[in-house]
Amino acid sequence: MSYLKPQFKHPKLPKNKIGYTIKEYEGPLSTLCAGCGHDSISAAIVQACFEMSVEPHKVAKISGIGCSSKTPTYFLGNSHGFNSVHGRMPSVATGASMSNKDMVYFGVSGDGDSASIGMGQFVHVIRRNLNMVYIVMNNGCYGLTKGQDSATADQGSKSKAGSVNPFQAIDLASLAIELGAPFVAQSFSGDKQQLVPIIKAAMHHKGFAFINVISPCVTFNNNAGSTKSYDYVRQHIEATSTLDFVPEMPIITTKYDQGKSTKVALHDGSIIQLNKLATDWDPEDRVSVVNALQQARLKNEILTGLLYVNTEWNDLHGTLKTCKTPLNKLTEKDLCPGEEILEGINRNFR
Amino acid sequence: MSQSINDFIVRFANVNGTGSASANYLFAKAIFRMGIPVTPKNIFPSNIQGLPTWYEVRVSEKGYLGRREGIDLMVSVNPQSMAQDVKSVKSGGYFMYDSTKKLPETLVREDIHYLGVPMMEMSNQAFSDPRKRQLLKNIIYVGALAKLINLEIEEIEKLVGEQFEGKASLIEANHIALKLGMDFVEANFDFPLPFRLERKNLLKGKILIDGNTACGLGAVYGGATVMAWYPITPSTSVAEAFEHYCEEYRTDPETGEKKFAIIQAEDELAAMGMVIGSNWNGARAFTATSGPGVSLMNEFIGLAYFAEVPAVLVDVQRAGPSTGMPTRTQQPDLMLAAYASHGDTKHVLLLPSTPKECFEMTAQSFDLAERLQTPIMVMTDLDLGMNDHISEPFEWNDKRKYDRGKVLNAEELEHVGRFGRYLDVDGDGIPFRTYPGTHPTKGAFFTRGTSRDEYAAYTEDGAAYKRNMDRLMVKWKTAKKIVPSAKLYQKKNQSPYGILFFGTSTFSSEEAKDLLLQNDIVVDAIRIKAFPFGAEVLEFIKTHELVFVIEQNRDAQMRSMMMIEMETNPAKLIPVLNYDGMPITADAIKNQITIYLQQTKNLDHELSKTTV
Ligand SMILES: Cc1ncc(C[n+]2csc(CCOP(=O)(O)OP(=O)(O)O)c2C)c(N)n1
Ligand code: SF4
Ligand SMILES: [Mg+2]
């Protein structure tokens, strides 16, 4: 069951540019375990959407199956949501986006949902560069089916039951970069400071934006020996940058040293300002990013921040040259060639 | 051999990938242009180049468009299959072959006539380009045939002119090849043969087209904007046709902007996911596939059924199970489609039997899918999809509006009070839906494959789950009333026996009905066009002592569906089956029915003996 939250009117709550308070971006009360990392990510999505002043109903939330995939019920209660089938969120999101290019698409998935059953669709949605935000709430286990290891569990990581994972982990962020995803970020559910601007930047990025968020499962994967527990992640996290998302063209006043600060201009003129913490890493250079990720792995570090961004690549609508009007708004007049043309077609077959 | 006009079968034996297809098509189309009913069928291997392929053309002035056994004339240009091809000619028939090489002694039969035409040799002498030699060799036999069976050379030349418009040298070369064939016959054989053609002009207005092209075009007219698919024989040309007509009629000539999106998905699961996502978001979307694809799509089809999202799927059936005979025809996916996915599910099927119905039913399937908010499957097959058929021309009325079903817009949402996505407000089992992005504060809901209450809130309350499942059955009853109803062939029953058929068994069943009548066996007939079955189907079964259910699969699947869905006595439903991968023939139907009646009804022995 999900419970409707009592809707108090808070006259003093701040409003965003389109006059909404953060309440309008919330959803019913979560039924996930208390302390579940996934809930913190939902809260970050709410915050990001509020700060971005998007109309809540212009967002569609689509997910697969899992605890993570349940979260779209608990944020953006005024948006349509679609909890589809296990591992197939990318295809449903692709279809939805084809219908209406004028909405923001949030895809929410889990590590089981994306790295195992849905790996094929994950790979192909990147290949097509669908314009969407794709968030994996990565807890290294199958939460909903009670804690089995997932394909992102680190080799040697210990489950709550005490068994040690013998297999290599699939690193979704590295894979996404390798596949050419034009926006790849990594973060931690406990780091709202970092996560909110990443989500905002992802929403503005035209094209596929992937965010791999380490999100501890307090019930099945938060024990000593697990590499996805709160304690482990806090101790091993290494940020590449702090970042700021500026929706409009700012006056360029940088207080950071040259070489430490990077600005990335997005399609609509908004700017991501990155303050680099890691040296020898360039967010617009794939090779450099892959290198940094490999280095971090060798050191047992989890590299977070906006890892890679590329604004050049055509999104799927661009590739398919779909018309400006969303396809779901076209009518008989636009779509049906009519009687006379049909008569001509008949003639070709006589 | 006795003389006959416009009633015979010619079979061409070729090697896959040698350009024979266009020569053979030329032959069939020229007969069509003479106004004589003609049915060409491709019999091809699952291979791109090198294996034997056949093209069988039945000519029937009476308009019997099904397949028939017995080959009157074999045109053999494939040494690989020659032994088999000689055997398949009926006694007294003709065997045309390339006599550039001597015919092996072992292939000489006493009871058939041989027509040796040195096609390769003539072609090599006349043309220097090796590719041309190969292609025009095929045209030489068309020329020879023209002389032998009175195929009008003017029609062939006109077709060649249309095909190669603007390429004068190719037209010229084709004319030379045709003449070579004709001259050779004139100099060496008696002509015309005892069976031959005579212009009849019986086909006024009709068209010659394959079902897949018709489905693709139907989707364009039906307003589909998104197509997602994964290549599989025999469905691929549905996607190709959709794309072709969209490029032509839905692309802005100035900007190049397209009013459609076609995605070749990574597999059929993804294709169906895309179709469901698009429909959920208010576009008309569809996929085309065959049995293996439908198997993969099962989980998603169940989601669309339970979450009540429209979807259209064209299943061009082929012989299963598994990869089966991928280039042979059957109707083997009926049960798979009708009850696709786990849990209690039932799906609407449409059963076209002609290209015109492929066009109409595909267009209509989008109205039905949106009206019923459920998947609709258009069940064609390889025979209908990939072979050319004579069809009534396609029709469209410019006043026709798409039925977008029960969808609330922002304005309407303001006035409905509390919106219940799964609330049956008018008793037809169909609730109202909203598209994402419609209204800032009203009408948003969560679509899911889990159980939910009338307001789309997740619930595990058994009573709410059951209410929902029962409402889906109310919707199923509504579906019965709006799907195309069956066609009855008689106003009043004439016989205690009935035949029931659908899809590509139609032409042969109609012919079998006439053949039975020639043996004084009268049968009534009904053709079903959709599942669920309307009241008229039950009525037909009830009012006959026996009903022969004619279908093209081993397990009599349609018969099983009738037993499941209707209160009928299974003993009354007699299966008449064909499942060797070739289209069913009238003779096979007639024989199975006759034998059954002989054995159980003691029909006059003298009479039936001739028909067995
Ligand atoms: C086809 C199918 N197979 C198996 C399941 C069972 N199942 C539900 S959730 C899940 C794993 C979810 O793991 P993940 O995506 O990591 O989500 P989490 O619960 O960890 O957030 C599985 C295997 C299913 N729903 N569907
Ligand atoms: S089982 Fe784990 S992942 Fe699922 S809700 Fe509980 S804490 Fe979160
Ligand atoms: Mg998980």
PDB file of N, CA and C in Angstrom, chain A residues 1 57-58 72-73 78 80-83 85 88 91-92 94-96 99 105 121 124 128 320-324 327-328 330 332 334-339 341-342 346 349-350, chain B residues 29 32-33 205-208 221 249-250 257-258 264-266 269-270 273-274 277-278 281-283 300 394 396 398 401-402 434-437 439-440 443-447 458:
ATOM      1  N   MET A   1       0.837  -1.209   0.000  1.00  0.00           N
ATOM      2  CA  MET A   1       0.000   0.000   0.000  1.00  0.00           C
ATOM      3  C   MET A   1       0.872   1.258   0.000  1.00  0.00           C
ATOM      4  N   HIS A  57       3.450  17.746 -14.262  1.00  0.00           N
ATOM      5  CA  HIS A  57       2.754  16.840 -15.187  1.00  0.00           C
ATOM      6  C   HIS A  57       3.465  16.729 -16.531  1.00  0.00           C
ATOM      7  N   LYS A  58       4.501  17.521 -16.740  1.00  0.00           N
ATOM      8  CA  LYS A  58       5.271  17.387 -17.987  1.00  0.00           C
ATOM      9  C   LYS A  58       6.446  16.419 -17.827  1.00  0.00           C
ATOM     10  N   PRO A  72       9.173   5.500  -8.227  1.00  0.00           N
ATOM     11  CA  PRO A  72       8.411   6.538  -8.930  1.00  0.00           C
ATOM     12  C   PRO A  72       7.004   6.752  -8.357  1.00  0.00           C
ATOM     13  N   THR A  73       6.511   5.762  -7.618  1.00  0.00           N
ATOM     14  CA  THR A  73       5.216   5.996  -6.949  1.00  0.00           C
ATOM     15  C   THR A  73       5.366   7.089  -5.890  1.00  0.00           C
ATOM     16  N   ASN A  78       1.975  14.197  -9.226  1.00  0.00           N
ATOM     17  CA  ASN A  78       1.140  14.735 -10.304  1.00  0.00           C
ATOM     18  C   ASN A  78       1.645  14.356 -11.692  1.00  0.00           C
ATOM     19  N   HIS A  80       2.431  11.273 -14.553  1.00  0.00           N
ATOM     20  CA  HIS A  80       2.097   9.901 -14.913  1.00  0.00           C
ATOM     21  C   HIS A  80       3.315   9.010 -14.661  1.00  0.00           C
ATOM     22  N   GLY A  81       3.035   7.807 -14.199  1.00  0.00           N
ATOM     23  CA  GLY A  81       4.129   6.874 -13.969  1.00  0.00           C
ATOM     24  C   GLY A  81       3.806   5.530 -14.596  1.00  0.00           C
ATOM     25  N   PHE A  82       4.843   4.775 -14.886  1.00  0.00           N
ATOM     26  CA  PHE A  82       4.626   3.451 -15.480  1.00  0.00           C
ATOM     27  C   PHE A  82       5.654   2.489 -14.891  1.00  0.00           C
ATOM     28  N   ASN A  83       5.159   1.624 -14.036  1.00  0.00           N
ATOM     29  CA  ASN A  83       5.972   0.579 -13.432  1.00  0.00           C
ATOM     30  C   ASN A  83       5.805  -0.641 -14.350  1.00  0.00           C
ATOM     31  N   VAL A  85       7.758  -3.909 -16.677  1.00  0.00           N
ATOM     32  CA  VAL A  85       8.193  -5.256 -16.307  1.00  0.00           C
ATOM     33  C   VAL A  85       9.705  -5.274 -16.083  1.00  0.00           C
ATOM     34  N   ARG A  88      12.830  -3.958 -18.448  1.00  0.00           N
ATOM     35  CA  ARG A  88      12.401  -3.450 -19.760  1.00  0.00           C
ATOM     36  C   ARG A  88      12.017  -1.983 -19.752  1.00  0.00           C
ATOM     37  N   SER A  91      12.845   0.175 -23.055  1.00  0.00           N
ATOM     38  CA  SER A  91      12.010   0.108 -24.254  1.00  0.00           C
ATOM     39  C   SER A  91      10.710   0.880 -24.065  1.00  0.00           C
ATOM     40  N   VAL A  92      10.138   0.779 -22.864  1.00  0.00           N
ATOM     41  CA  VAL A  92       8.891   1.518 -22.616  1.00  0.00           C
ATOM     42  C   VAL A  92       9.176   3.021 -22.683  1.00  0.00           C
ATOM     43  N   THR A  94      11.522   4.412 -24.404  1.00  0.00           N
ATOM     44  CA  THR A  94      11.781   4.759 -25.806  1.00  0.00           C
ATOM     45  C   THR A  94      10.464   4.997 -26.540  1.00  0.00           C
ATOM     46  N   GLY A  95       9.517   4.089 -26.342  1.00  0.00           N
ATOM     47  CA  GLY A  95       8.212   4.259 -26.983  1.00  0.00           C
ATOM     48  C   GLY A  95       7.541   5.536 -26.522  1.00  0.00           C
ATOM     49  N   ALA A  96       7.570   5.764 -25.214  1.00  0.00           N
ATOM     50  CA  ALA A  96       6.911   6.956 -24.666  1.00  0.00           C
ATOM     51  C   ALA A  96       7.528   8.215 -25.255  1.00  0.00           C
ATOM     52  N   SER A  99       6.472   9.059 -28.746  1.00  0.00           N
ATOM     53  CA  SER A  99       5.126   9.624 -28.829  1.00  0.00           C
ATOM     54  C   SER A  99       5.101  11.122 -28.586  1.00  0.00           C
ATOM     55  N   TYR A 105      11.641  12.691 -19.418  1.00  0.00           N
ATOM     56  CA  TYR A 105      11.477  11.281 -19.083  1.00  0.00           C
ATOM     57  C   TYR A 105      12.489  10.858 -18.026  1.00  0.00           C
ATOM     58  N   GLN A 121      18.621  -4.063 -23.031  1.00  0.00           N
ATOM     59  CA  GLN A 121      17.893  -2.817 -23.275  1.00  0.00           C
ATOM     60  C   GLN A 121      18.699  -1.612 -22.792  1.00  0.00           C
ATOM     61  N   HIS A 124      21.173  -0.814 -25.472  1.00  0.00           N
ATOM     62  CA  HIS A 124      20.610  -0.286 -26.717  1.00  0.00           C
ATOM     63  C   HIS A 124      19.970   1.086 -26.564  1.00  0.00           C
ATOM     64  N   ARG A 128      21.062   4.316 -28.876  1.00  0.00           N
ATOM     65  CA  ARG A 128      20.145   5.196 -29.616  1.00  0.00           C
ATOM     66  C   ARG A 128      20.167   6.630 -29.113  1.00  0.00           C
ATOM     67  N   LEU A 320      16.105  10.338 -36.113  1.00  0.00           N
ATOM     68  CA  LEU A 320      14.965   9.884 -36.914  1.00  0.00           C
ATOM     69  C   LEU A 320      14.259  11.037 -37.637  1.00  0.00           C
ATOM     70  N   LYS A 321      14.713  12.256 -37.374  1.00  0.00           N
ATOM     71  CA  LYS A 321      14.139  13.460 -38.011  1.00  0.00           C
ATOM     72  C   LYS A 321      12.625  13.571 -37.808  1.00  0.00           C
ATOM     73  N   THR A 322      12.165  13.279 -36.607  1.00  0.00           N
ATOM     74  CA  THR A 322      10.724  13.417 -36.361  1.00  0.00           C
ATOM     75  C   THR A 322      10.330  14.883 -36.369  1.00  0.00           C
ATOM     76  N   CYS A 323       9.083  15.140 -36.693  1.00  0.00           N
ATOM     77  CA  CYS A 323       8.612  16.518 -36.842  1.00  0.00           C
ATOM     78  C   CYS A 323       8.544  17.235 -35.490  1.00  0.00           C
ATOM     79  N   LYS A 324       8.378  18.540 -35.542  1.00  0.00           N
ATOM     80  CA  LYS A 324       8.361  19.332 -34.307  1.00  0.00           C
ATOM     81  C   LYS A 324       7.162  18.982 -33.438  1.00  0.00           C
ATOM     82  N   LEU A 327       4.372  13.353 -31.935  1.00  0.00           N
ATOM     83  CA  LEU A 327       3.615  12.417 -32.776  1.00  0.00           C
ATOM     84  C   LEU A 327       2.231  12.146 -32.206  1.00  0.00           C
ATOM     85  N   ASN A 328       2.098  12.200 -30.878  1.00  0.00           N
ATOM     86  CA  ASN A 328       0.783  11.894 -30.303  1.00  0.00           C
ATOM     87  C   ASN A 328      -0.208  13.044 -30.461  1.00  0.00           C
ATOM     88  N   LEU A 330      -0.628  14.467 -33.552  1.00  0.00           N
ATOM     89  CA  LEU A 330      -1.002  14.504 -34.969  1.00  0.00           C
ATOM     90  C   LEU A 330      -2.397  13.888 -35.147  1.00  0.00           C
ATOM     91  N   GLU A 332      -5.858  12.825 -38.005  1.00  0.00           N
ATOM     92  CA  GLU A 332      -6.161  12.220 -39.313  1.00  0.00           C
ATOM     93  C   GLU A 332      -5.578  13.056 -40.452  1.00  0.00           C
ATOM     94  N   ASP A 334      -3.069  14.944 -40.598  1.00  0.00           N
ATOM     95  CA  ASP A 334      -1.616  14.819 -40.775  1.00  0.00           C
ATOM     96  C   ASP A 334      -1.210  13.420 -41.223  1.00  0.00           C
ATOM     97  N   LEU A 335      -2.002  12.441 -40.818  1.00  0.00           N
ATOM     98  CA  LEU A 335      -1.517  11.062 -40.893  1.00  0.00           C
ATOM     99  C   LEU A 335      -2.076  10.250 -42.046  1.00  0.00           C
ATOM    100  N   CYS A 336      -3.321  10.526 -42.420  1.00  0.00           N
ATOM    101  CA  CYS A 336      -3.973   9.657 -43.395  1.00  0.00           C
ATOM    102  C   CYS A 336      -3.847  10.248 -44.794  1.00  0.00           C
ATOM    103  N   PRO A 337      -3.227   9.538 -45.712  1.00  0.00           N
ATOM    104  CA  PRO A 337      -3.035  10.088 -47.062  1.00  0.00           C
ATOM    105  C   PRO A 337      -4.347  10.292 -47.839  1.00  0.00           C
ATOM    106  N   GLY A 338      -5.428   9.607 -47.434  1.00  0.00           N
ATOM    107  CA  GLY A 338      -6.734   9.881 -48.032  1.00  0.00           C
ATOM    108  C   GLY A 338      -7.095   9.040 -49.239  1.00  0.00           C
ATOM    109  N   GLU A 339      -8.378   9.235 -49.627  1.00  0.00           N
ATOM    110  CA  GLU A 339      -9.008   8.436 -50.694  1.00  0.00           C
ATOM    111  C   GLU A 339      -8.290   8.511 -52.031  1.00  0.00           C
ATOM    112  N   ILE A 341      -5.268   9.401 -52.924  1.00  0.00           N
ATOM    113  CA  ILE A 341      -3.963   8.736 -52.994  1.00  0.00           C
ATOM    114  C   ILE A 341      -4.144   7.222 -52.988  1.00  0.00           C
ATOM    115  N   LEU A 342      -5.120   6.758 -52.230  1.00  0.00           N
ATOM    116  CA  LEU A 342      -5.357   5.312 -52.186  1.00  0.00           C
ATOM    117  C   LEU A 342      -5.763   4.797 -53.565  1.00  0.00           C
ATOM    118  N   ASN A 346      -3.941   1.859 -55.578  1.00  0.00           N
ATOM    119  CA  ASN A 346      -4.638   0.738 -56.228  1.00  0.00           C
ATOM    120  C   ASN A 346      -4.186   0.589 -57.674  1.00  0.00           C
ATOM    121  N   PHE A 349      -1.189  -1.320 -58.562  1.00  0.00           N
ATOM    122  CA  PHE A 349      -1.243  -2.785 -58.402  1.00  0.00           C
ATOM    123  C   PHE A 349      -2.191  -3.440 -59.396  1.00  0.00           C
ATOM    124  N   ARG A 350      -2.534  -2.712 -60.488  1.00  0.00           N
ATOM    125  CA  ARG A 350      -3.418  -3.327 -61.489  1.00  0.00           C
ATOM    126  C   ARG A 350      -2.604  -3.835 -62.652  1.00  0.00           C
TER     127      ARG A 350
ATOM    128  N   LYS B  29       1.663 -11.644 -63.699  1.00  0.00           N
ATOM    129  CA  LYS B  29       1.005 -10.342 -63.830  1.00  0.00           C
ATOM    130  C   LYS B  29       0.385 -10.182 -65.220  1.00  0.00           C
ATOM    131  N   PHE B  32      -2.852 -11.831 -65.145  1.00  0.00           N
ATOM    132  CA  PHE B  32      -3.768 -10.941 -64.417  1.00  0.00           C
ATOM    133  C   PHE B  32      -4.285  -9.834 -65.345  1.00  0.00           C
ATOM    134  N   ARG B  33      -3.377  -9.270 -66.143  1.00  0.00           N
ATOM    135  CA  ARG B  33      -3.764  -8.176 -67.048  1.00  0.00           C
ATOM    136  C   ARG B  33      -4.707  -8.647 -68.163  1.00  0.00           C
ATOM    137  N   GLY B 205     -11.163  -3.717 -62.017  1.00  0.00           N
ATOM    138  CA  GLY B 205     -10.985  -3.001 -60.744  1.00  0.00           C
ATOM    139  C   GLY B 205     -10.129  -3.722 -59.726  1.00  0.00           C
ATOM    140  N   LYS B 206      -9.958  -5.018 -59.900  1.00  0.00           N
ATOM    141  CA  LYS B 206      -9.209  -5.780 -58.888  1.00  0.00           C
ATOM    142  C   LYS B 206      -7.724  -5.408 -58.895  1.00  0.00           C
ATOM    143  N   ILE B 207      -7.054  -5.725 -57.804  1.00  0.00           N
ATOM    144  CA  ILE B 207      -5.616  -5.472 -57.728  1.00  0.00           C
ATOM    145  C   ILE B 207      -4.886  -6.774 -57.402  1.00  0.00           C
ATOM    146  N   LEU B 208      -3.593  -6.806 -57.694  1.00  0.00           N
ATOM    147  CA  LEU B 208      -2.766  -7.974 -57.388  1.00  0.00           C
ATOM    148  C   LEU B 208      -1.695  -7.508 -56.406  1.00  0.00           C
ATOM    149  N   TYR B 221      -2.753   4.293 -43.070  1.00  0.00           N
ATOM    150  CA  TYR B 221      -4.100   4.871 -43.102  1.00  0.00           C
ATOM    151  C   TYR B 221      -4.734   4.879 -41.716  1.00  0.00           C
ATOM    152  N   TYR B 249       4.407   9.579 -48.008  1.00  0.00           N
ATOM    153  CA  TYR B 249       3.255  10.438 -47.703  1.00  0.00           C
ATOM    154  C   TYR B 249       3.327  11.163 -46.359  1.00  0.00           C
ATOM    155  N   ARG B 250       4.329  10.871 -45.562  1.00  0.00           N
ATOM    156  CA  ARG B 250       4.388  11.509 -44.238  1.00  0.00           C
ATOM    157  C   ARG B 250       5.699  12.257 -44.008  1.00  0.00           C
ATOM    158  N   GLU B 257      11.258  16.622 -42.446  1.00  0.00           N
ATOM    159  CA  GLU B 257      10.718  16.174 -41.151  1.00  0.00           C
ATOM    160  C   GLU B 257       9.694  15.072 -41.351  1.00  0.00           C
ATOM    161  N   LYS B 258       9.688  14.133 -40.408  1.00  0.00           N
ATOM    162  CA  LYS B 258       8.853  12.955 -40.570  1.00  0.00           C
ATOM    163  C   LYS B 258       7.748  12.878 -39.525  1.00  0.00           C
ATOM    164  N   GLN B 264      14.068  -0.111 -35.419  1.00  0.00           N
ATOM    165  CA  GLN B 264      14.434  -1.530 -35.459  1.00  0.00           C
ATOM    166  C   GLN B 264      15.021  -1.857 -34.090  1.00  0.00           C
ATOM    167  N   ALA B 265      14.242  -2.575 -33.296  1.00  0.00           N
ATOM    168  CA  ALA B 265      14.605  -2.811 -31.900  1.00  0.00           C
ATOM    169  C   ALA B 265      15.692  -3.868 -31.778  1.00  0.00           C
ATOM    170  N   GLU B 266      16.195  -4.046 -30.550  1.00  0.00           N
ATOM    171  CA  GLU B 266      17.244  -5.043 -30.323  1.00  0.00           C
ATOM    172  C   GLU B 266      16.677  -6.448 -30.238  1.00  0.00           C
ATOM    173  N   LEU B 269      11.177  -8.383 -27.523  1.00  0.00           N
ATOM    174  CA  LEU B 269      10.746  -7.870 -26.213  1.00  0.00           C
ATOM    175  C   LEU B 269      10.769  -6.350 -26.253  1.00  0.00           C
ATOM    176  N   ALA B 270      11.885  -5.817 -26.701  1.00  0.00           N
ATOM    177  CA  ALA B 270      12.026  -4.372 -26.756  1.00  0.00           C
ATOM    178  C   ALA B 270      11.005  -3.772 -27.719  1.00  0.00           C
ATOM    179  N   GLY B 273       7.828  -3.543 -25.944  1.00  0.00           N
ATOM    180  CA  GLY B 273       7.931  -2.513 -24.907  1.00  0.00           C
ATOM    181  C   GLY B 273       7.762  -1.121 -25.506  1.00  0.00           C
ATOM    182  N   MET B 274       8.370  -0.912 -26.648  1.00  0.00           N
ATOM    183  CA  MET B 274       8.263   0.396 -27.314  1.00  0.00           C
ATOM    184  C   MET B 274       6.827   0.661 -27.759  1.00  0.00           C
ATOM    185  N   GLY B 277       4.901   1.536 -24.636  1.00  0.00           N
ATOM    186  CA  GLY B 277       5.256   2.879 -24.157  1.00  0.00           C
ATOM    187  C   GLY B 277       4.641   3.965 -25.019  1.00  0.00           C
ATOM    188  N   SER B 278       4.664   3.769 -26.329  1.00  0.00           N
ATOM    189  CA  SER B 278       4.100   4.773 -27.245  1.00  0.00           C
ATOM    190  C   SER B 278       2.599   4.902 -27.074  1.00  0.00           C
ATOM    191  N   ASN B 281       1.496   6.642 -24.093  1.00  0.00           N
ATOM    192  CA  ASN B 281       1.701   8.084 -24.186  1.00  0.00           C
ATOM    193  C   ASN B 281       0.884   8.708 -25.313  1.00  0.00           C
ATOM    194  N   GLY B 282      -0.102   7.964 -25.830  1.00  0.00           N
ATOM    195  CA  GLY B 282      -1.083   8.573 -26.722  1.00  0.00           C
ATOM    196  C   GLY B 282      -0.799   8.534 -28.200  1.00  0.00           C
ATOM    197  N   ALA B 283       0.225   7.791 -28.636  1.00  0.00           N
ATOM    198  CA  ALA B 283       0.424   7.630 -30.081  1.00  0.00           C
ATOM    199  C   ALA B 283      -0.102   6.268 -30.478  1.00  0.00           C
ATOM    200  N   PHE B 300       5.141  -8.919 -22.006  1.00  0.00           N
ATOM    201  CA  PHE B 300       4.651  -7.569 -22.287  1.00  0.00           C
ATOM    202  C   PHE B 300       3.182  -7.565 -22.703  1.00  0.00           C
ATOM    203  N   PHE B 394      -8.482  -1.389 -52.418  1.00  0.00           N
ATOM    204  CA  PHE B 394      -8.627  -0.812 -51.087  1.00  0.00           C
ATOM    205  C   PHE B 394      -9.549   0.403 -51.141  1.00  0.00           C
ATOM    206  N   TRP B 396     -11.204   3.799 -48.823  1.00  0.00           N
ATOM    207  CA  TRP B 396     -11.125   4.650 -47.641  1.00  0.00           C
ATOM    208  C   TRP B 396     -12.129   5.777 -47.813  1.00  0.00           C
ATOM    209  N   ASP B 398     -12.803   9.580 -46.774  1.00  0.00           N
ATOM    210  CA  ASP B 398     -12.104  10.724 -46.183  1.00  0.00           C
ATOM    211  C   ASP B 398     -12.818  11.291 -44.953  1.00  0.00           C
ATOM    212  N   LYS B 401     -13.233   9.111 -39.130  1.00  0.00           N
ATOM    213  CA  LYS B 401     -12.457   9.633 -38.000  1.00  0.00           C
ATOM    214  C   LYS B 401     -11.888   8.463 -37.218  1.00  0.00           C
ATOM    215  N   TYR B 402     -10.704   8.628 -36.700  1.00  0.00           N
ATOM    216  CA  TYR B 402     -10.160   7.581 -35.845  1.00  0.00           C
ATOM    217  C   TYR B 402     -10.950   7.539 -34.545  1.00  0.00           C
ATOM    218  N   THR B 434      -6.124   8.772 -19.359  1.00  0.00           N
ATOM    219  CA  THR B 434      -5.590  10.101 -19.686  1.00  0.00           C
ATOM    220  C   THR B 434      -4.189   9.897 -20.245  1.00  0.00           C
ATOM    221  N   TYR B 435      -3.789  10.806 -21.109  1.00  0.00           N
ATOM    222  CA  TYR B 435      -2.410  10.763 -21.581  1.00  0.00           C
ATOM    223  C   TYR B 435      -1.529  11.517 -20.589  1.00  0.00           C
ATOM    224  N   PRO B 436      -0.296  11.092 -20.435  1.00  0.00           N
ATOM    225  CA  PRO B 436       0.646  11.864 -19.620  1.00  0.00           C
ATOM    226  C   PRO B 436       0.719  13.307 -20.126  1.00  0.00           C
ATOM    227  N   GLY B 437       0.865  14.221 -19.180  1.00  0.00           N
ATOM    228  CA  GLY B 437       1.056  15.619 -19.571  1.00  0.00           C
ATOM    229  C   GLY B 437      -0.214  16.380 -19.848  1.00  0.00           C
ATOM    230  N   HIS B 439      -2.869  17.434 -17.628  1.00  0.00           N
ATOM    231  CA  HIS B 439      -3.412  18.421 -16.683  1.00  0.00           C
ATOM    232  C   HIS B 439      -2.447  18.549 -15.499  1.00  0.00           C
ATOM    233  N   PRO B 440      -2.207  19.781 -15.004  1.00  0.00           N
ATOM    234  CA  PRO B 440      -1.212  19.966 -13.947  1.00  0.00           C
ATOM    235  C   PRO B 440      -1.531  19.228 -12.642  1.00  0.00           C
ATOM    236  N   GLY B 443      -5.798  13.790 -13.015  1.00  0.00           N
ATOM    237  CA  GLY B 443      -5.735  12.765 -14.056  1.00  0.00           C
ATOM    238  C   GLY B 443      -4.439  11.988 -14.125  1.00  0.00           C
ATOM    239  N   ALA B 444      -3.436  12.383 -13.322  1.00  0.00           N
ATOM    240  CA  ALA B 444      -2.214  11.584 -13.335  1.00  0.00           C
ATOM    241  C   ALA B 444      -2.485  10.275 -12.606  1.00  0.00           C
ATOM    242  N   PHE B 445      -1.902   9.198 -13.061  1.00  0.00           N
ATOM    243  CA  PHE B 445      -2.088   7.924 -12.379  1.00  0.00           C
ATOM    244  C   PHE B 445      -0.867   7.066 -12.625  1.00  0.00           C
ATOM    245  N   PHE B 446      -0.785   6.002 -11.892  1.00  0.00           N
ATOM    246  CA  PHE B 446       0.364   5.123 -12.000  1.00  0.00           C
ATOM    247  C   PHE B 446      -0.042   3.847 -12.714  1.00  0.00           C
ATOM    248  N   THR B 447       0.596   3.579 -13.826  1.00  0.00           N
ATOM    249  CA  THR B 447       0.297   2.375 -14.601  1.00  0.00           C
ATOM    250  C   THR B 447       1.209   1.262 -14.105  1.00  0.00           C
ATOM    251  N   TYR B 458      -2.040   0.923  -5.747  1.00  0.00           N
ATOM    252  CA  TYR B 458      -1.611  -0.453  -5.523  1.00  0.00           C
ATOM    253  C   TYR B 458      -2.426  -1.084  -4.405  1.00  0.00           C
TER     254      TYR B 458
END
